[in-house]
Every structure is written in C-alpha cells, then in structure tokens.
Tab-separated table of C-alpha atoms in Angstrom:
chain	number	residue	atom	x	y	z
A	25	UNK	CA	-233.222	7.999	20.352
A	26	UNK	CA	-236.964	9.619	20.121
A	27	UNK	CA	-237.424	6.271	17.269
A	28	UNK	CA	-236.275	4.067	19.923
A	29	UNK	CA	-238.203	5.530	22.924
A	30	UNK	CA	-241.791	5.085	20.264
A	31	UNK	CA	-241.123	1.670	19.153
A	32	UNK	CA	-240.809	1.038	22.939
A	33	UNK	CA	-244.125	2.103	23.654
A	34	UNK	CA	-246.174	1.049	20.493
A	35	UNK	CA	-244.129	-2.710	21.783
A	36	UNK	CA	-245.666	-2.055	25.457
A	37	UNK	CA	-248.893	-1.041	23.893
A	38	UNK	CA	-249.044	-3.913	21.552
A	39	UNK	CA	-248.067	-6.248	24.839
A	40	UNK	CA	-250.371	-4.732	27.168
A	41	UNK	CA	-253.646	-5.467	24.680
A	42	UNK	CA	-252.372	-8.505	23.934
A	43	UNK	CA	-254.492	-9.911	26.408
A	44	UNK	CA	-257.722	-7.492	25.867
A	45	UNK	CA	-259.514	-10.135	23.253
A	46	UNK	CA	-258.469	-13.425	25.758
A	47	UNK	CA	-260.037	-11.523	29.023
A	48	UNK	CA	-263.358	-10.779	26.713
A	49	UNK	CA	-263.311	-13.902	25.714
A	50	UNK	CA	-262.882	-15.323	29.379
A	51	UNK	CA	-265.730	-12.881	30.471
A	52	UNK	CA	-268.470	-14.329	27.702
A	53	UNK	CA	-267.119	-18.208	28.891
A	54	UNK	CA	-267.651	-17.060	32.523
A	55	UNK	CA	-271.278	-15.771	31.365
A	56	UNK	CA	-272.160	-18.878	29.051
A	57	UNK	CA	-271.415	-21.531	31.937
A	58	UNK	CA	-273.110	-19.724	34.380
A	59	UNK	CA	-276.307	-18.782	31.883
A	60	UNK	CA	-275.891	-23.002	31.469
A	61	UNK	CA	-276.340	-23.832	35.058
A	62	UNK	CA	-279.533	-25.240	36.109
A	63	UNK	CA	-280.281	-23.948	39.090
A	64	UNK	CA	-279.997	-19.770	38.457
A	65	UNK	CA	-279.252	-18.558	41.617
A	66	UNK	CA	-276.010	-21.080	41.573
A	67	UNK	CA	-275.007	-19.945	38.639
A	68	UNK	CA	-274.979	-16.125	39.580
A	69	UNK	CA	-272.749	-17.283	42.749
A	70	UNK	CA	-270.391	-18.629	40.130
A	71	UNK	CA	-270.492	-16.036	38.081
A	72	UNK	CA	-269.853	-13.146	41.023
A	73	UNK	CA	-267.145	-15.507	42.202
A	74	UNK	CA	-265.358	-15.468	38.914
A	75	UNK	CA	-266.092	-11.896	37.816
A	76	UNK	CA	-264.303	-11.200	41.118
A	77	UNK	CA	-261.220	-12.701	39.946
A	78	UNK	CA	-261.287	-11.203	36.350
A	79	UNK	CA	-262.018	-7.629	38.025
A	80	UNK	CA	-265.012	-6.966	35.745
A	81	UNK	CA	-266.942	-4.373	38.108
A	82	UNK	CA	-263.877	-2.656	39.438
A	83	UNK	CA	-260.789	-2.651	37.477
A	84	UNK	CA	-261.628	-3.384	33.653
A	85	UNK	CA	-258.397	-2.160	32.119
A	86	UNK	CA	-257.232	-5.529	31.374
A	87	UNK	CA	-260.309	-5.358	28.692
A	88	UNK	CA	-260.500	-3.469	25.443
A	89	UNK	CA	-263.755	-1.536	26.529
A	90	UNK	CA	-264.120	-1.682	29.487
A	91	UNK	CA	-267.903	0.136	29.529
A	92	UNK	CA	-269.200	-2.532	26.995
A	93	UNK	CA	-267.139	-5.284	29.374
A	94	UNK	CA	-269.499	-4.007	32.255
A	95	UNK	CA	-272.662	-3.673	30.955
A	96	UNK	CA	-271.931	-7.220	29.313
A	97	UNK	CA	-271.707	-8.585	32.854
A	98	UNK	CA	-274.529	-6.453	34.487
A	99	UNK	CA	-276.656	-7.819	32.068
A	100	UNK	CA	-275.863	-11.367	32.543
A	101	UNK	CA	-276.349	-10.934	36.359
A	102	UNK	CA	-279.449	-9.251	35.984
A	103	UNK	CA	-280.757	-11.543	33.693
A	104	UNK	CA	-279.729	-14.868	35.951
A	105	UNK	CA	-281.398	-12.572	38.989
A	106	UNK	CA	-284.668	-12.364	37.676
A	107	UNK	CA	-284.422	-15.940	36.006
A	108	UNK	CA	-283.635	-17.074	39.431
A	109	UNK	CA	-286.671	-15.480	41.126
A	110	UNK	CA	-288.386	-17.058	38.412
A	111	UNK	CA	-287.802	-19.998	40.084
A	112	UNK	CA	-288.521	-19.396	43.603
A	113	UNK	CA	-285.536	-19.115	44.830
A	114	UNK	CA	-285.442	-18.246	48.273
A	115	UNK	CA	-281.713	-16.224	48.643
A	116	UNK	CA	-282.945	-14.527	45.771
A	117	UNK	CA	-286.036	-13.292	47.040
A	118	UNK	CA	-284.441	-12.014	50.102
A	119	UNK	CA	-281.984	-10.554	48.297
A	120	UNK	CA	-284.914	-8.401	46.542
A	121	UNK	CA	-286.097	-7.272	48.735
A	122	UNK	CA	-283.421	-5.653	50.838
A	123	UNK	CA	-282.206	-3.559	47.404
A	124	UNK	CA	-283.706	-0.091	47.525
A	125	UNK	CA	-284.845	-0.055	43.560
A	126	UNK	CA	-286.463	-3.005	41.860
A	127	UNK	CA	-289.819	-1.907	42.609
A	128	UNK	CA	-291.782	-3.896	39.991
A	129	UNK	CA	-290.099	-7.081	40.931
A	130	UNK	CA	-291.314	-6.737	44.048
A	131	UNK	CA	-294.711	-6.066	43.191
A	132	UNK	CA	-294.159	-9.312	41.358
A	133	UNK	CA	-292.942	-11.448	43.706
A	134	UNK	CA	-293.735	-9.839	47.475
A	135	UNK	CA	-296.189	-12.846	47.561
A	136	UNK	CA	-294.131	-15.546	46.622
A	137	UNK	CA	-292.013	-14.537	49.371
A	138	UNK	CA	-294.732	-14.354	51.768
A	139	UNK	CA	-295.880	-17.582	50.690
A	140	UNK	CA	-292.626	-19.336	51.362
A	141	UNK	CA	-292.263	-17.520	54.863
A	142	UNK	CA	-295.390	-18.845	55.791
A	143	UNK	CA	-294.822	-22.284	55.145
A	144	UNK	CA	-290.774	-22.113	56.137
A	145	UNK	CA	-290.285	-25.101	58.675
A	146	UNK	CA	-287.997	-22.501	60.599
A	147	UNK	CA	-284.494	-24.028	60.144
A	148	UNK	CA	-281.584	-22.107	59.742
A	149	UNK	CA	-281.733	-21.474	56.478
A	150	UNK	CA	-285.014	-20.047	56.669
A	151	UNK	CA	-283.856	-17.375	59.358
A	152	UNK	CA	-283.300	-14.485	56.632
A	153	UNK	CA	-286.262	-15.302	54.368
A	154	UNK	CA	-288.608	-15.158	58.210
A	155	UNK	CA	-286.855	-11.988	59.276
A	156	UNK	CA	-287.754	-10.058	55.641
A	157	UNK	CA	-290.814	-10.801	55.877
A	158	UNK	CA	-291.406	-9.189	59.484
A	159	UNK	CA	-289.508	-6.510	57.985
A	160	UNK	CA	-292.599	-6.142	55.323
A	161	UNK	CA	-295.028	-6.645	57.559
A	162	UNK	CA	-293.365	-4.213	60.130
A	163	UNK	CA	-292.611	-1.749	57.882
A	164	UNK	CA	-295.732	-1.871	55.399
A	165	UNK	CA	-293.762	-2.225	52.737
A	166	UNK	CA	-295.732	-4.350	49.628
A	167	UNK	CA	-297.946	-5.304	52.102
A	168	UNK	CA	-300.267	-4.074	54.592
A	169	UNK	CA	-298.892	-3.011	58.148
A	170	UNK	CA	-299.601	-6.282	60.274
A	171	UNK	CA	-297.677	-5.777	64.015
A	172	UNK	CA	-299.048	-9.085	64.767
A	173	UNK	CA	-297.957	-11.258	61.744
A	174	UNK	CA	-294.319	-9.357	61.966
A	175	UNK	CA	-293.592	-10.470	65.392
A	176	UNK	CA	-294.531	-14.016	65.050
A	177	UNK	CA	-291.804	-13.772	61.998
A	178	UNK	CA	-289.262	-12.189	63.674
A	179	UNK	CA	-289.720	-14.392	66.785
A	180	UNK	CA	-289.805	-17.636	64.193
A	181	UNK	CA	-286.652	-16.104	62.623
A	182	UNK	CA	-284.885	-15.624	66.275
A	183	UNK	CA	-286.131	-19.435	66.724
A	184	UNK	CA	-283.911	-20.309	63.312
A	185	UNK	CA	-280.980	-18.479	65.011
A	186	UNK	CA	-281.260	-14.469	63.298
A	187	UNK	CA	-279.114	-12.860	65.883
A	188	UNK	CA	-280.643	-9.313	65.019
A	189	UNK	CA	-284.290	-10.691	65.640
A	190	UNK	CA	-284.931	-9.093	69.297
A	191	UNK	CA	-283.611	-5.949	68.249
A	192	UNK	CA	-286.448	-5.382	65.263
A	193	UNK	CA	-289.500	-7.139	68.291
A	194	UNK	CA	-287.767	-4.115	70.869
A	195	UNK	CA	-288.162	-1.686	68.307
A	196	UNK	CA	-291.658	-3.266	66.957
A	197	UNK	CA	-293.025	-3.497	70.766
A	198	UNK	CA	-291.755	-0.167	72.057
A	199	UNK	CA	-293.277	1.806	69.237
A	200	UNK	CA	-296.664	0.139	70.315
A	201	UNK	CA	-296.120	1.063	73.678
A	202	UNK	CA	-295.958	-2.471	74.896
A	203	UNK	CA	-293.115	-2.288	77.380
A	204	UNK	CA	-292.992	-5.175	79.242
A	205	UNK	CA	-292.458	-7.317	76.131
A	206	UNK	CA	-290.205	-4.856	74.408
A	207	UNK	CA	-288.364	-5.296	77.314
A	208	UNK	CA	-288.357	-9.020	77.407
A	209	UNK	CA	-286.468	-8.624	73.685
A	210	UNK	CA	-284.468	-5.985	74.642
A	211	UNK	CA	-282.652	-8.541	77.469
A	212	UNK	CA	-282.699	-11.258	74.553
A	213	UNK	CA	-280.068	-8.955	72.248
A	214	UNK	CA	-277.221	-10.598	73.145
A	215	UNK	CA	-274.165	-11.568	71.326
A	216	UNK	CA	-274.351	-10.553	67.649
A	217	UNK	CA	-276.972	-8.196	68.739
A	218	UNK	CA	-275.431	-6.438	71.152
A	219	UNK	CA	-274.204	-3.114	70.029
A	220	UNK	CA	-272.743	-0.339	72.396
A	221	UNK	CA	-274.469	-1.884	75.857
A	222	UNK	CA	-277.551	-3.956	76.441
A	223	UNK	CA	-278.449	-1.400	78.823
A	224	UNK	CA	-279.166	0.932	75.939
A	225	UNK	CA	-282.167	-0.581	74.820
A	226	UNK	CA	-283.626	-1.617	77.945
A	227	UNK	CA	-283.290	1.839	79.687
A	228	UNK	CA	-286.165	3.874	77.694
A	229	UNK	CA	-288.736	0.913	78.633
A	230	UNK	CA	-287.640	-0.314	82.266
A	231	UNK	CA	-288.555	3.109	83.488
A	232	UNK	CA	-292.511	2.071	82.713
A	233	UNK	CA	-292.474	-0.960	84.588
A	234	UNK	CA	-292.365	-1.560	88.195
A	235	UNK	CA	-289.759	-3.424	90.675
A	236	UNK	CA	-291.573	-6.174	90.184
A	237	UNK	CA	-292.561	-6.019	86.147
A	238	UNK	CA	-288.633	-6.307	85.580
A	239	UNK	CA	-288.200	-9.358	87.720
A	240	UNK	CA	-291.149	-11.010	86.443
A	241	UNK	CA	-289.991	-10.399	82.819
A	242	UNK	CA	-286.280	-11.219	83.042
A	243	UNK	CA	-287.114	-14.853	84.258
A	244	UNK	CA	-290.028	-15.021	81.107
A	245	UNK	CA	-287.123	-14.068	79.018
A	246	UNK	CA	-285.133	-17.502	80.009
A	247	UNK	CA	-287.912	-19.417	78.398
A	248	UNK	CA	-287.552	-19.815	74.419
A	249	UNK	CA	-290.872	-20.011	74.092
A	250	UNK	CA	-292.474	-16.673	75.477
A	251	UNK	CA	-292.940	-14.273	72.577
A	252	UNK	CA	-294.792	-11.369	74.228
A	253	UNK	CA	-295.801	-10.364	77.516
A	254	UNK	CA	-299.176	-10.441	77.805
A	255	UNK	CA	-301.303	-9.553	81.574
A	256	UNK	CA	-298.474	-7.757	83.506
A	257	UNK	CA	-300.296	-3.893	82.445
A	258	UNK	CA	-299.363	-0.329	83.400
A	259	UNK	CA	-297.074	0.759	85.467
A	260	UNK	CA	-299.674	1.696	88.042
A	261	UNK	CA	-301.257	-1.608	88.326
C-alpha cells in the first residue's frame, strides 16, 4: 500500500513539472517578442499584459524556479523601461517620475520631460505628462521651486481634461496665501475631484474673503479661461 501511495506522488510530481520547462520557455518567448518590438514602451504593455496571464510576479509555481523566473522578467521590464525613456517616450516619463526610487533616471531625464511639457499642444493625452510637471515644479523636486510655472501646468493639464488639476492649484494657491484664486479652484473640483464635499476645500479660504469676494469669484470660475484671481486683495479692502 505505502509502494502504491509513493508511486502516486512521484506520478503527480512528475505531472505537475511537466509543464515547468514549457512555462520558462513561454516566459523567454513573451520577453524576446516584446525585447523585438519597435516602439519600447509598446512592448513593455505587451509584455505586463502577458506576464499577467502566465502569473510571473505573483504566483510562479507553475515554473521550476520561480526566483530565477522573476528576476528573468524584472530584468526584461527594466531593461524595455529605460530603453523606452531612451526614446522619449512620454507614458514612460510620467511613469518615472511618480515611482519613489529611480533617482538617477530622473536626474537623467527630468529635462526631457520638461521639455516635452513645454511644448505639449495640451490634448488629452498630454494631461498627465502637464500635471507631473506642475507636480515638479510645485514640489521642487529635480527642479527648482517655480509656483508660477506649476500653475500654468496644472491649469494647461485641467484644460486637457486632468480631473485632479484644481485640487493641486487649491492646495498650490492656499499655501501662498492667495485666497481668492485658491478659492476659484476649490469650486472647480468637481466630479472626479470631488472627495468627501466640495465644501471641504472651500471652507478654510472663504472665511478670508468678503460677501462680495465670493460672488465675484464664483462667476470668474464659469469662465475656462481665468487661471488666477488677480486685483480682488485682502479681506479688508
């Protein structure tokens, strides 16, 4: 019976890994077409997208080691990420820089991706590559702290359609103290920008304007093309 119950297992073991060398194989197929593809940033979409269905970064017990299975495939995507910053590509860029680590890459390639903000024609697709880099100049991050350049890219990447945009210009004008226009942005987050009550971000700064200062602003904020509001002072004027 014991004879039995082991040939059972060494069969279910011999089954189970039948498959180990096919998956590996799959994996370095998976890496060589996407390595192939032209454009680098495609080809780590397709490789994600089919890592994702042979359960390479989660579950690797269908390969025979699954730590060298792993760092095969971190290696490949970290090689197609930097090949596709290499070539300017803009999803990648973005994607650098909202990763905590990477610093030297972004040493590298901060002004590429200022470059390419700069000169975005503001469509939709450029609404995430406008809105990191008002998070760079916001933040001072790479570059040097510029209030001024980081609300005319987060009000360019509103334009494109980034719902989040008048959330970071409330936060950027009420730590300057400039409450009329952080007000102005705080009525603008709406929608996907909403996030427990609008009333929440407007509270802090309506209580430095006057009557008056809150009318004028909440018709401003109707037109699209008022970014800050400049002449209406302090409270007391």
């Amino acid at each position: 019976m014991m004879n039995k119950t082991l040939t059972a297992l060494l069969m279910g073991s011999v089954l189970l890994c039948a498959g180990c060398d096919g998956s590996s194989q799959k994996l370095n197929d998976v890496i060589g077409q996407a390595q192939r593809t032209s454009d680098a940033w495609q080809g780590l979409q397709q490789l994600q997208k089919e890592a994702d269905a042979l359960d390479v970064r989660t579950f690797s017990n269908l390969f025979q080691d699954p730590v060298t299975e792993g760092k095969t495939y971190q290696d490949a995507y970290f090689g197609l990420f930097k090949k596709a910053l290499a070539q300017g590509r803009t999803p990648a860029l973005v994607s650098l820089f909202s990763r905590p680590n990477l610093s030297d890459l972004k040493q590298q390639y901060v002004g590429v991706l200022v470059s390419q903000a700069e000169h975005a024609a503001g469509d939709k697709q450029d609404a995430a590559l406008l809105s990191t880099a008002g998070d760079l100049f916001a933040q001072g991050n790479w570059v040097v702290t510029d209030s001024a350049r980081a609300a005319g890219y987060y009000a360019r990447a509103w334009l494109a359609g980034d719902k989040k945009a008048p959330r970071d210009l409330y936060n950027l004008f009420a730590a300057q103290r400039d409450y009329p226009s952080a007000y102005l942005w705080g009525i603008r987050c709406i929608g996907d920008c909403y996030y427990g009550t609008n009333q929440a971000l407007t509270s802090d700064v309506r209580s430095n304007l006057t009557p008056a200062q809150i009318v004028m602003v909440q018709l401003l904020a109707k037109d699209r093309r008022v970014i800050t509001v400049n002449g209406l002072g302090a409270k007391d004027k």
